A tleap script that builds the chain and sets N, CA, C and O, in Angstrom:
source leaprc.protein.ff14SB
mol = sequence {
  NMET ASP LEU LEU THR VAL LEU ASP GLU ALA
  VAL ALA THR LEU LYS ALA PRO LEU GLU GLN
  GLU ASP LEU GLU GLN GLY TRP ASN ASP ASP
  LEU ARG ARG GLU ILE GLN GLU GLU ILE SER
  ILE SER ARG SER ALA LEU ARG ARG HIE GLY
  SER GLY MET ALA ARG TYR LEU ARG PRO HIE
  LEU ASP GLU TRP MET GLN ASN GLU GLY VAL
  ARG SER GLY ARG LEU GLN ARG ARG VAL SER
  GLU VAL GLN ARG ARG LEU VAL ASP ALA GLY
  SER ARG GLY CLEU
}
set mol.1.N position { 16.118 -3.220 -16.863 }
set mol.1.CA position { 16.528 -3.833 -15.563 }
set mol.1.C position { 15.785 -3.905 -15.174 }
set mol.1.O position { 14.812 -3.309 -15.635 }
set mol.2.N position { 15.676 -4.708 -14.002 }
set mol.2.CA position { 14.360 -5.131 -13.141 }
set mol.2.C position { 14.022 -4.547 -11.977 }
set mol.2.O position { 14.887 -3.991 -11.301 }
set mol.3.N position { 12.709 -4.595 -11.584 }
set mol.3.CA position { 11.708 -3.381 -10.309 }
set mol.3.C position { 13.155 -3.385 -8.720 }
set mol.3.O position { 13.692 -2.428 -8.161 }
set mol.4.N position { 13.363 -5.329 -8.430 }
set mol.4.CA position { 13.958 -5.473 -7.474 }
set mol.4.C position { 15.075 -4.828 -7.336 }
set mol.4.O position { 15.397 -4.359 -6.244 }
set mol.5.N position { 16.281 -4.639 -9.072 }
set mol.5.CA position { 17.860 -5.031 -9.289 }
set mol.5.C position { 17.128 -3.209 -8.923 }
set mol.5.O position { 17.418 -3.002 -7.745 }
set mol.6.N position { 16.720 -2.544 -9.223 }
set mol.6.CA position { 16.538 -0.563 -9.888 }
set mol.6.C position { 16.488 -0.604 -7.825 }
set mol.6.O position { 17.124 0.208 -7.153 }
set mol.7.N position { 15.758 -1.522 -7.322 }
set mol.7.CA position { 15.053 -1.365 -5.434 }
set mol.7.C position { 16.854 -1.647 -4.728 }
set mol.7.O position { 17.668 -1.165 -3.940 }
set mol.8.N position { 16.670 -2.676 -5.614 }
set mol.8.CA position { 18.326 -3.399 -4.796 }
set mol.8.C position { 19.491 -2.149 -4.761 }
set mol.8.O position { 20.289 -1.981 -3.839 }
set mol.9.N position { 19.340 -0.925 -6.570 }
set mol.9.CA position { 20.420 0.059 -6.425 }
set mol.9.C position { 19.965 1.267 -5.842 }
set mol.9.O position { 20.693 2.233 -6.070 }
set mol.10.N position { 19.026 1.460 -5.198 }
set mol.10.CA position { 18.724 2.778 -4.357 }
set mol.10.C position { 18.868 2.230 -3.256 }
set mol.10.O position { 19.410 2.951 -2.418 }
set mol.11.N position { 18.602 1.270 -2.944 }
set mol.11.CA position { 18.510 0.685 -0.746 }
set mol.11.C position { 20.293 0.960 -1.279 }
set mol.11.O position { 20.714 1.904 -0.611 }
set mol.12.N position { 21.082 0.581 -1.967 }
set mol.12.CA position { 22.375 0.320 -1.569 }
set mol.12.C position { 23.197 2.456 -1.565 }
set mol.12.O position { 24.024 3.178 -1.009 }
set mol.13.N position { 22.032 2.437 -2.734 }
set mol.13.CA position { 23.344 5.093 -2.757 }
set mol.13.C position { 22.963 4.927 -1.176 }
set mol.13.O position { 23.725 5.014 -0.213 }
set mol.14.N position { 21.342 4.622 -1.195 }
set mol.14.CA position { 20.897 5.191 -0.039 }
set mol.14.C position { 21.742 4.898 0.753 }
set mol.14.O position { 22.641 5.737 0.685 }
set mol.15.N position { 22.022 3.866 1.755 }
set mol.15.CA position { 22.569 3.534 2.504 }
set mol.15.C position { 24.540 4.504 2.807 }
set mol.15.O position { 25.324 4.534 3.755 }
set mol.16.N position { 24.536 4.904 1.870 }
set mol.16.CA position { 26.288 5.129 1.931 }
set mol.16.C position { 25.866 6.277 2.615 }
set mol.16.O position { 24.722 6.691 2.805 }
set mol.17.N position { 27.285 6.876 3.064 }
set mol.17.CA position { 27.345 8.852 4.175 }
set mol.17.C position { 27.147 9.590 2.423 }
set mol.17.O position { 27.491 9.346 1.266 }
set mol.18.N position { 26.389 10.573 3.183 }
set mol.18.CA position { 25.475 11.733 2.255 }
set mol.18.C position { 26.537 12.250 1.711 }
set mol.18.O position { 27.355 12.246 2.630 }
set mol.19.N position { 27.235 12.871 0.419 }
set mol.19.CA position { 27.726 13.943 0.065 }
set mol.19.C position { 27.517 15.138 -0.021 }
set mol.19.O position { 26.416 15.686 -0.057 }
set mol.20.N position { 29.079 15.871 -0.079 }
set mol.20.CA position { 28.998 17.718 0.079 }
set mol.20.C position { 27.429 18.121 -0.436 }
set mol.20.O position { 26.418 18.619 0.060 }
set mol.21.N position { 27.900 17.554 -1.827 }
set mol.21.CA position { 26.379 17.725 -2.629 }
set mol.21.C position { 24.807 17.171 -2.269 }
set mol.21.O position { 23.678 17.480 -2.652 }
set mol.22.N position { 25.067 16.716 -1.834 }
set mol.22.CA position { 23.557 15.666 -1.732 }
set mol.22.C position { 23.046 16.649 -0.026 }
set mol.22.O position { 21.883 16.732 0.369 }
set mol.23.N position { 24.212 17.235 0.659 }
set mol.23.CA position { 23.390 18.086 1.908 }
set mol.23.C position { 23.598 19.222 1.695 }
set mol.23.O position { 23.419 20.092 2.547 }
set mol.24.N position { 24.111 19.496 0.262 }
set mol.24.CA position { 23.260 21.229 -0.855 }
set mol.24.C position { 22.538 21.034 -0.846 }
set mol.24.O position { 21.919 21.553 0.083 }
set mol.25.N position { 21.732 20.139 -1.750 }
set mol.25.CA position { 20.812 19.840 -1.969 }
set mol.25.C position { 19.442 19.015 -1.344 }
set mol.25.O position { 18.652 18.315 -1.977 }
set mol.26.N position { 19.438 19.386 0.314 }
set mol.26.CA position { 18.238 19.204 1.221 }
set mol.26.C position { 18.428 18.325 2.045 }
set mol.26.O position { 17.722 18.140 3.036 }
set mol.27.N position { 19.332 17.730 1.755 }
set mol.27.CA position { 19.200 15.743 2.559 }
set mol.27.C position { 19.922 16.010 3.842 }
set mol.27.O position { 20.599 17.001 4.117 }
set mol.28.N position { 19.734 15.237 4.388 }
set mol.28.CA position { 20.265 15.117 5.435 }
set mol.28.C position { 19.703 13.553 6.180 }
set mol.28.O position { 18.595 13.219 5.760 }
set mol.29.N position { 20.359 12.547 7.254 }
set mol.29.CA position { 20.299 11.192 7.639 }
set mol.29.C position { 19.493 11.150 8.017 }
set mol.29.O position { 19.137 9.987 8.209 }
set mol.30.N position { 18.743 11.954 8.351 }
set mol.30.CA position { 16.848 11.549 8.838 }
set mol.30.C position { 16.274 10.970 7.971 }
set mol.30.O position { 15.996 9.770 7.985 }
set mol.31.N position { 15.882 12.208 6.612 }
set mol.31.CA position { 16.045 12.234 5.427 }
set mol.31.C position { 16.230 10.431 4.497 }
set mol.31.O position { 15.552 9.622 3.864 }
set mol.32.N position { 17.467 10.618 4.952 }
set mol.32.CA position { 17.976 9.536 4.614 }
set mol.32.C position { 17.556 8.038 4.039 }
set mol.32.O position { 17.249 7.295 3.107 }
set mol.33.N position { 17.954 8.386 6.130 }
set mol.33.CA position { 17.310 6.002 6.071 }
set mol.33.C position { 16.057 5.992 6.328 }
set mol.33.O position { 15.457 5.087 5.748 }
set mol.34.N position { 15.122 6.987 7.303 }
set mol.34.CA position { 13.468 6.709 6.407 }
set mol.34.C position { 13.347 7.017 5.119 }
set mol.34.O position { 12.136 6.866 4.956 }
set mol.35.N position { 13.871 7.412 3.895 }
set mol.35.CA position { 13.119 7.132 2.245 }
set mol.35.C position { 14.256 5.060 2.246 }
set mol.35.O position { 13.949 3.972 1.760 }
set mol.36.N position { 15.019 5.355 2.742 }
set mol.36.CA position { 15.489 3.395 2.932 }
set mol.36.C position { 14.869 2.966 2.275 }
set mol.36.O position { 14.374 2.731 1.173 }
set mol.37.N position { 15.119 2.827 4.238 }
set mol.37.CA position { 13.604 2.687 5.105 }
set mol.37.C position { 11.903 2.085 4.664 }
set mol.37.O position { 10.875 1.720 5.236 }
set mol.38.N position { 12.440 2.278 3.260 }
set mol.38.CA position { 10.245 2.947 2.732 }
set mol.38.C position { 10.722 2.035 1.689 }
set mol.38.O position { 10.145 0.951 1.601 }
set mol.39.N position { 11.810 2.335 0.776 }
set mol.39.CA position { 12.233 1.537 -0.203 }
set mol.39.C position { 12.606 -0.169 0.105 }
set mol.39.O position { 12.295 -1.053 -0.694 }
set mol.40.N position { 13.311 -0.421 1.387 }
set mol.40.CA position { 13.901 -2.192 1.166 }
set mol.40.C position { 12.553 -2.481 2.241 }
set mol.40.O position { 12.700 -3.568 2.800 }
set mol.41.N position { 11.433 -1.848 2.608 }
set mol.41.CA position { 9.883 -1.952 3.121 }
set mol.41.C position { 9.153 -2.908 1.745 }
set mol.41.O position { 8.557 -3.982 1.656 }
set mol.42.N position { 9.589 -1.840 0.804 }
set mol.42.CA position { 9.199 -2.015 -0.430 }
set mol.42.C position { 9.206 -3.456 -1.179 }
set mol.42.O position { 8.434 -4.213 -1.767 }
set mol.43.N position { 10.348 -3.371 -0.848 }
set mol.43.CA position { 11.437 -4.518 -1.474 }
set mol.43.C position { 11.361 -6.424 -1.243 }
set mol.43.O position { 11.316 -7.477 -1.878 }
set mol.44.N position { 11.403 -5.554 0.906 }
set mol.44.CA position { 10.539 -7.261 0.853 }
set mol.44.C position { 9.297 -6.813 0.497 }
set mol.44.O position { 9.376 -5.608 0.737 }
set mol.45.N position { 8.512 -6.965 0.195 }
set mol.45.CA position { 7.474 -6.951 0.937 }
set mol.45.C position { 7.316 -7.476 -0.797 }
set mol.45.O position { 6.691 -8.536 -0.750 }
set mol.46.N position { 7.716 -7.058 -2.594 }
set mol.46.CA position { 7.921 -7.751 -3.248 }
set mol.46.C position { 8.369 -8.559 -3.451 }
set mol.46.O position { 7.664 -9.393 -4.020 }
set mol.47.N position { 9.986 -8.997 -3.137 }
set mol.47.CA position { 10.492 -10.780 -2.044 }
set mol.47.C position { 9.306 -11.401 -2.151 }
set mol.47.O position { 8.707 -12.040 -3.016 }
set mol.48.N position { 9.079 -10.962 -0.785 }
set mol.48.CA position { 8.082 -12.270 0.013 }
set mol.48.C position { 6.463 -12.157 -0.383 }
set mol.48.O position { 5.514 -12.601 0.265 }
set mol.49.N position { 6.437 -11.315 -1.839 }
set mol.49.CA position { 4.563 -12.232 -1.442 }
set mol.49.C position { 4.742 -11.503 -3.193 }
set mol.49.O position { 3.843 -10.775 -3.615 }
set mol.50.N position { 6.019 -11.824 -4.090 }
set mol.50.CA position { 5.664 -11.673 -5.216 }
set mol.50.C position { 5.415 -10.429 -6.336 }
set mol.50.O position { 4.807 -9.442 -5.923 }
set mol.51.N position { 5.803 -10.450 -7.542 }
set mol.51.CA position { 5.317 -8.655 -8.574 }
set mol.51.C position { 3.708 -8.573 -8.665 }
set mol.51.O position { 3.179 -7.816 -9.479 }
set mol.52.N position { 2.844 -9.503 -7.666 }
set mol.52.CA position { 1.419 -8.751 -8.313 }
set mol.52.C position { 1.639 -7.865 -6.806 }
set mol.52.O position { 0.759 -7.012 -6.921 }
set mol.53.N position { 2.207 -7.646 -5.700 }
set mol.53.CA position { 2.598 -6.582 -4.834 }
set mol.53.C position { 2.300 -5.631 -5.100 }
set mol.53.O position { 1.538 -4.932 -4.431 }
set mol.54.N position { 2.942 -5.250 -6.421 }
set mol.54.CA position { 3.125 -3.699 -6.838 }
set mol.54.C position { 2.169 -2.816 -6.685 }
set mol.54.O position { 2.391 -1.730 -6.150 }
set mol.55.N position { 0.885 -3.197 -7.172 }
set mol.55.CA position { -0.478 -3.148 -7.064 }
set mol.55.C position { 0.069 -2.477 -5.449 }
set mol.55.O position { 0.608 -1.399 -5.198 }
set mol.56.N position { -0.231 -3.334 -4.767 }
set mol.56.CA position { -0.694 -2.295 -3.491 }
set mol.56.C position { -0.352 -1.108 -2.795 }
set mol.56.O position { -1.053 -0.368 -2.104 }
set mol.57.N position { 0.964 -1.050 -3.131 }
set mol.57.CA position { 2.840 0.306 -2.940 }
set mol.57.C position { 1.526 1.073 -2.941 }
set mol.57.O position { 0.613 0.754 -3.702 }
set mol.58.N position { 1.464 1.760 -2.359 }
set mol.58.CA position { 1.397 3.447 -2.137 }
set mol.58.C position { 2.936 3.978 -2.392 }
set mol.58.O position { 3.302 3.983 -1.217 }
set mol.59.N position { 3.568 4.226 -2.804 }
set mol.59.CA position { 4.516 5.142 -2.326 }
set mol.59.C position { 3.550 6.637 -2.983 }
set mol.59.O position { 2.542 6.917 -3.631 }
set mol.60.N position { 4.692 7.249 -2.276 }
set mol.60.CA position { 4.879 9.034 -1.523 }
set mol.60.C position { 5.521 9.790 -1.474 }
set mol.60.O position { 5.365 10.974 -1.179 }
set mol.61.N position { 7.453 8.488 -2.129 }
set mol.61.CA position { 8.938 9.077 -2.805 }
set mol.61.C position { 8.911 10.619 -2.938 }
set mol.61.O position { 9.662 11.425 -2.389 }
set mol.62.N position { 7.784 10.876 -3.869 }
set mol.62.CA position { 8.504 12.698 -3.782 }
set mol.62.C position { 7.970 14.041 -3.581 }
set mol.62.O position { 8.293 15.208 -3.804 }
set mol.63.N position { 6.863 13.271 -2.985 }
set mol.63.CA position { 5.534 14.332 -2.051 }
set mol.63.C position { 6.792 14.769 -1.035 }
set mol.63.O position { 7.301 15.890 -1.009 }
set mol.64.N position { 7.237 13.441 -0.069 }
set mol.64.CA position { 8.149 13.309 0.774 }
set mol.64.C position { 9.225 14.697 0.460 }
set mol.64.O position { 9.338 15.585 1.304 }
set mol.65.N position { 10.085 14.740 -1.047 }
set mol.65.CA position { 11.643 14.672 -0.873 }
set mol.65.C position { 10.502 16.494 -0.786 }
set mol.65.O position { 10.846 17.374 0.003 }
set mol.66.N position { 9.674 16.616 -1.407 }
set mol.66.CA position { 9.512 17.809 -1.918 }
set mol.66.C position { 9.293 18.683 -0.364 }
set mol.66.O position { 10.035 19.578 0.041 }
set mol.67.N position { 8.099 18.156 0.325 }
set mol.67.CA position { 7.806 18.455 1.459 }
set mol.67.C position { 9.025 18.932 2.537 }
set mol.67.O position { 8.778 19.720 3.450 }
set mol.68.N position { 10.754 18.191 2.252 }
set mol.68.CA position { 12.131 18.784 2.464 }
set mol.68.C position { 12.196 19.747 1.825 }
set mol.68.O position { 12.992 20.592 2.235 }
set mol.69.N position { 11.646 19.967 0.934 }
set mol.69.CA position { 12.020 20.363 0.360 }
set mol.69.C position { 13.847 20.445 -0.558 }
set mol.69.O position { 14.656 21.362 -0.695 }
set mol.70.N position { 13.837 19.110 -0.962 }
set mol.70.CA position { 14.572 18.108 -1.342 }
set mol.70.C position { 15.239 18.958 -2.880 }
set mol.70.O position { 14.426 19.790 -3.281 }
set mol.71.N position { 16.163 18.901 -3.508 }
set mol.71.CA position { 16.636 19.547 -4.783 }
set mol.71.C position { 16.787 18.703 -5.279 }
set mol.71.O position { 16.843 17.602 -4.732 }
set mol.72.N position { 16.949 18.970 -6.882 }
set mol.72.CA position { 17.217 18.032 -8.269 }
set mol.72.C position { 18.122 16.981 -8.080 }
set mol.72.O position { 18.135 16.718 -9.282 }
set mol.73.N position { 18.873 16.173 -7.620 }
set mol.73.CA position { 20.847 15.616 -7.790 }
set mol.73.C position { 20.638 14.592 -7.788 }
set mol.73.O position { 19.438 14.403 -7.983 }
set mol.74.N position { 21.256 13.602 -7.648 }
set mol.74.CA position { 21.624 12.445 -7.623 }
set mol.74.C position { 20.572 11.152 -6.990 }
set mol.74.O position { 20.012 10.126 -7.378 }
set mol.75.N position { 20.769 12.110 -5.569 }
set mol.75.CA position { 19.539 11.291 -4.919 }
set mol.75.C position { 18.165 10.985 -5.244 }
set mol.75.O position { 17.583 9.935 -5.515 }
set mol.76.N position { 17.650 12.720 -5.098 }
set mol.76.CA position { 16.652 12.998 -6.231 }
set mol.76.C position { 16.235 12.157 -6.919 }
set mol.76.O position { 15.440 11.291 -6.554 }
set mol.77.N position { 16.894 12.327 -8.473 }
set mol.77.CA position { 16.764 11.657 -9.698 }
set mol.77.C position { 16.266 9.726 -8.595 }
set mol.77.O position { 15.266 9.074 -8.297 }
set mol.78.N position { 17.329 9.684 -8.473 }
set mol.78.CA position { 17.883 7.663 -7.797 }
set mol.78.C position { 15.861 7.162 -7.262 }
set mol.78.O position { 15.310 6.145 -7.683 }
set mol.79.N position { 15.398 7.868 -6.610 }
set mol.79.CA position { 14.376 7.746 -5.163 }
set mol.79.C position { 13.573 8.567 -6.380 }
set mol.79.O position { 13.170 7.593 -7.016 }
set mol.80.N position { 13.282 9.256 -6.812 }
set mol.80.CA position { 11.808 9.177 -8.384 }
set mol.80.C position { 12.250 7.714 -9.127 }
set mol.80.O position { 11.708 6.611 -9.053 }
set mol.81.N position { 13.012 7.993 -9.599 }
set mol.81.CA position { 12.896 7.300 -10.138 }
set mol.81.C position { 12.196 5.121 -9.730 }
set mol.81.O position { 11.483 4.352 -10.374 }
set mol.82.N position { 12.826 5.021 -8.595 }
set mol.82.CA position { 12.623 3.621 -7.010 }
set mol.82.C position { 10.446 3.923 -7.375 }
set mol.82.O position { 9.657 2.986 -7.257 }
set mol.83.N position { 9.883 5.729 -7.884 }
set mol.83.CA position { 8.356 5.633 -7.339 }
set mol.83.C position { 7.903 5.104 -8.824 }
set mol.83.O position { 7.239 4.131 -9.182 }
set mol.84.N position { 8.579 6.211 -9.559 }
set mol.84.CA position { 7.938 5.720 -10.623 }
set mol.84.C position { 8.205 3.908 -11.655 }
set mol.84.O position { 7.566 3.577 -12.654 }
set mol.85.N position { 9.278 3.111 -10.984 }
set mol.85.CA position { 8.922 2.353 -11.330 }
set mol.85.C position { 7.866 1.431 -10.509 }
set mol.85.O position { 6.906 0.780 -10.921 }
set mol.86.N position { 8.240 1.560 -9.566 }
set mol.86.CA position { 7.532 0.920 -8.314 }
set mol.86.C position { 5.528 0.793 -9.213 }
set mol.86.O position { 4.804 -0.143 -9.550 }
set mol.87.N position { 5.348 3.239 -9.259 }
set mol.87.CA position { 4.026 2.871 -9.362 }
set mol.87.C position { 3.233 2.512 -10.931 }
set mol.87.O position { 2.070 2.712 -11.282 }
set mol.88.N position { 4.642 1.778 -11.822 }
set mol.88.CA position { 4.422 1.849 -13.313 }
set mol.88.C position { 4.138 0.525 -13.373 }
set mol.88.O position { 3.147 0.360 -14.085 }
set mol.89.N position { 4.776 -0.989 -12.729 }
set mol.89.CA position { 4.421 -1.820 -11.775 }
set mol.89.C position { 3.316 -2.021 -11.204 }
set mol.89.O position { 2.958 -3.136 -10.824 }
set mol.90.N position { 2.757 -1.150 -11.098 }
set mol.90.CA position { 1.633 -1.831 -9.904 }
set mol.90.C position { -0.208 -1.012 -10.247 }
set mol.90.O position { -1.263 -0.653 -9.725 }
set mol.91.N position { 0.783 -1.175 -11.888 }
set mol.91.CA position { -0.542 -0.469 -12.836 }
set mol.91.C position { -0.223 -1.265 -14.111 }
set mol.91.O position { -0.677 -1.103 -15.244 }
set mol.92.N position { 0.162 -1.655 -13.915 }
set mol.92.CA position { 1.109 -2.500 -14.751 }
set mol.92.C position { 0.578 -3.986 -13.940 }
set mol.92.O position { 0.695 -4.996 -14.634 }
set mol.93.N position { 0.115 -4.143 -12.798 }
set mol.93.CA position { -0.508 -5.565 -12.061 }
set mol.93.C position { 1.269 -7.051 -12.543 }
set mol.93.O position { 1.269 -8.193 -13.003 }
set mol.94.N position { 2.161 -6.305 -12.184 }
set mol.94.CA position { 3.166 -6.941 -12.079 }
set mol.94.C position { 3.530 -7.718 -10.635 }
set mol.94.O position { 4.567 -8.373 -10.531 }
savepdb mol mol.pdb
quit
């Protein structure tokens, strides 16, 4: 799956209302919206400027979730994958 597809899916997932399980894992609407916006900005930059832009993106989504006390779950896994894919793309210069 290419990077933009991963970002598209993450944005779609984060636009949906939180489920009870998400709330129990430490998510709230503000955090969900803020992280969704950050991913959307990265996605827009990659679409506008090409995949080479990935090397300039510095996601800190894992740190952000950790500071907010988010526990493992579907949203945390999705956001962590986005960060991993952005970091990988940036290090490979895609």
